[in-house]
Amino acid sequence: MATAHADKAEGFTRRAHPAPTSDTDRDAAIANPGFGTVFTDHMASIDWSDGMGWHSATIGPREKLSLDPATAVLHYAQEIFEGLKAYRLADGSMALFRPEQNARRFNNSARRLAMPELPEGLFIEAIREVVLTDREWFPDVEGGALYLRPFMFASEAFLGVRPAKEYKFLVIASPAGNYFKSGAPAVSIWVSQDYTRAAPGGTGAAKCGGNYAASLVPQAEAMAHGHDQVVFLDAAEHKWIEELGGMNLFFVFDDGRIVTPPLTGTILPGITRDSLITLAREEGLDVAEERYSIDQWREDANSGRLIETFACGTAAVVTPVGKVAGNDGEFTIGSGGPGQLTTKLREKLVAIQRGTAEDRHGWVTRLD
Ligand SMILES: Cc1ncc(COP(=O)(O)O)c(C=O)c1O
């Protein structure tokens, strides 16, 4: 609810923070933020209810939520989220990278989870308000960004299994350092034979919390075997490569051809994936969205026909894959380190995101 200090800004009611973090404490918190543990002072909040639709848009203090124990999300996981970064550009201004794509994907997720759609403009405005309000929280380190987490959950207290009649949309922000200080080191990947991430007709293409809960055991299995990340195969044949727990995959061949798994409903349509397809095609490369099997991957890596593999996503941008292991043994990709095209595409994308290269596709949305 609005307080005596409330005023209206851009359709959002603004509620003053009673005790903002001091400059000294904030500087200490953002000096070495890591990922996902430090949060800014404010959040955006919009409520939805059957009958009223979206209402009560507020920018206020980031504070604890009070939930009835019967709140639907706690029982049936009706929850979706997004992840994107606000960057400080070379000229000091603040920008988002393709936020309308996150808004669109959020609504695709909402439809799959029987939740109300949020107008794209409101999604972006909520993010913009949080970033501008907490602009002092950008980490002053190379590659630093504000990671934004928009999410929505069923907030109705009701135990029946049906779509809830009340929802909460929130945006919180977390200062994030450069994932990897100087380029990404190659990661080692474990092929999960016992677990799948998504089946045809399931929720693989939606960004819902349940997908990530189900990936924790296979990810732990990968780490127990000494690897960084898990790669999932398709649920029907256990043969076709899908994606990592939180990143899409690309395969680079010695004739300049690139393959990435197609969007058939079981993998998340990554915005980094889409951007890299565009950038690679601009380089004159032939990018195919087609199925690629684990057996072919092994054979091509061993014959030298496959020269690079990389994973991509908002958090780490582009990450080379150096080694792949599973129950049938392991194989190395190229030299086992970052490949040339992986490095080049990463640099091209980061330059656009940071405003040091021309934004030919209109991907950068300036906030101030
Ligand atoms: C399962 C999964 N795949 C792929 C991605 C990469 O998507 P994006 O490039 O939009 O960050 C993510 C991250 O959001 C993810 O969670």
PDB file of C-alpha atoms and ligand atoms in Angstrom, residues 105 197 207 212 243-248 268 270-272 312-314, ligand 1:
ATOM      1  CA  ARG A 105       9.157 -15.304 -23.501  1.00  0.00           C
ATOM      2  CA  ARG A 197      14.963 -32.242 -18.573  1.00  0.00           C
ATOM      3  CA  LYS A 207      10.963 -20.701 -17.908  1.00  0.00           C
ATOM      4  CA  TYR A 212      15.101 -26.009 -12.497  1.00  0.00           C
ATOM      5  CA  GLU A 243      20.764 -28.207 -23.813  1.00  0.00           C
ATOM      6  CA  LEU A 244      22.554 -27.679 -20.512  1.00  0.00           C
ATOM      7  CA  GLY A 245      20.713 -26.971 -17.261  1.00  0.00           C
ATOM      8  CA  GLY A 246      20.810 -23.223 -18.001  1.00  0.00           C
ATOM      9  CA  MET A 247      22.452 -22.712 -21.410  1.00  0.00           C
ATOM     10  CA  ASN A 248      21.900 -23.555 -25.096  1.00  0.00           C
ATOM     11  CA  LEU A 268      14.394 -22.960 -23.742  1.00  0.00           C
ATOM     12  CA  GLY A 270      17.551 -18.556 -25.470  1.00  0.00           C
ATOM     13  CA  ILE A 271      17.869 -14.902 -26.396  1.00  0.00           C
ATOM     14  CA  THR A 272      21.657 -15.285 -26.520  1.00  0.00           C
ATOM     15  CA  CYS A 312      25.452 -19.668 -24.288  1.00  0.00           C
ATOM     16  CA  GLY A 313      23.127 -17.747 -21.998  1.00  0.00           C
ATOM     17  CA  THR A 314      22.651 -14.388 -20.302  1.00  0.00           C
TER      18      THR A 314
HETATM   19  C1  LIG B   1      17.426 -23.896 -19.537  1.00  0.00           C
HETATM   20  C2  LIG B   1      18.029 -22.676 -20.140  1.00  0.00           C
HETATM   21  N1  LIG B   1      18.462 -22.735 -21.419  1.00  0.00           N
HETATM   22  C3  LIG B   1      18.997 -21.655 -22.024  1.00  0.00           C
HETATM   23  C4  LIG B   1      19.140 -20.445 -21.359  1.00  0.00           C
HETATM   24  C5  LIG B   1      19.732 -19.265 -22.070  1.00  0.00           C
HETATM   25  O1  LIG B   1      18.758 -18.294 -22.317  1.00  0.00           O
HETATM   26  P1  LIG B   1      19.136 -16.762 -22.486  1.00  0.00           P
HETATM   27  O2  LIG B   1      20.153 -16.706 -23.578  1.00  0.00           O
HETATM   28  O3  LIG B   1      17.872 -16.094 -22.867  1.00  0.00           O
HETATM   29  O4  LIG B   1      19.687 -16.319 -21.186  1.00  0.00           O
HETATM   30  C6  LIG B   1      18.730 -20.345 -20.032  1.00  0.00           C
HETATM   31  C7  LIG B   1      18.876 -19.075 -19.301  1.00  0.00           C
HETATM   32  O5  LIG B   1      17.929 -18.355 -19.171  1.00  0.00           O
HETATM   33  C8  LIG B   1      18.145 -21.475 -19.413  1.00  0.00           C
HETATM   34  O6  LIG B   1      17.732 -21.413 -18.145  1.00  0.00           O
END
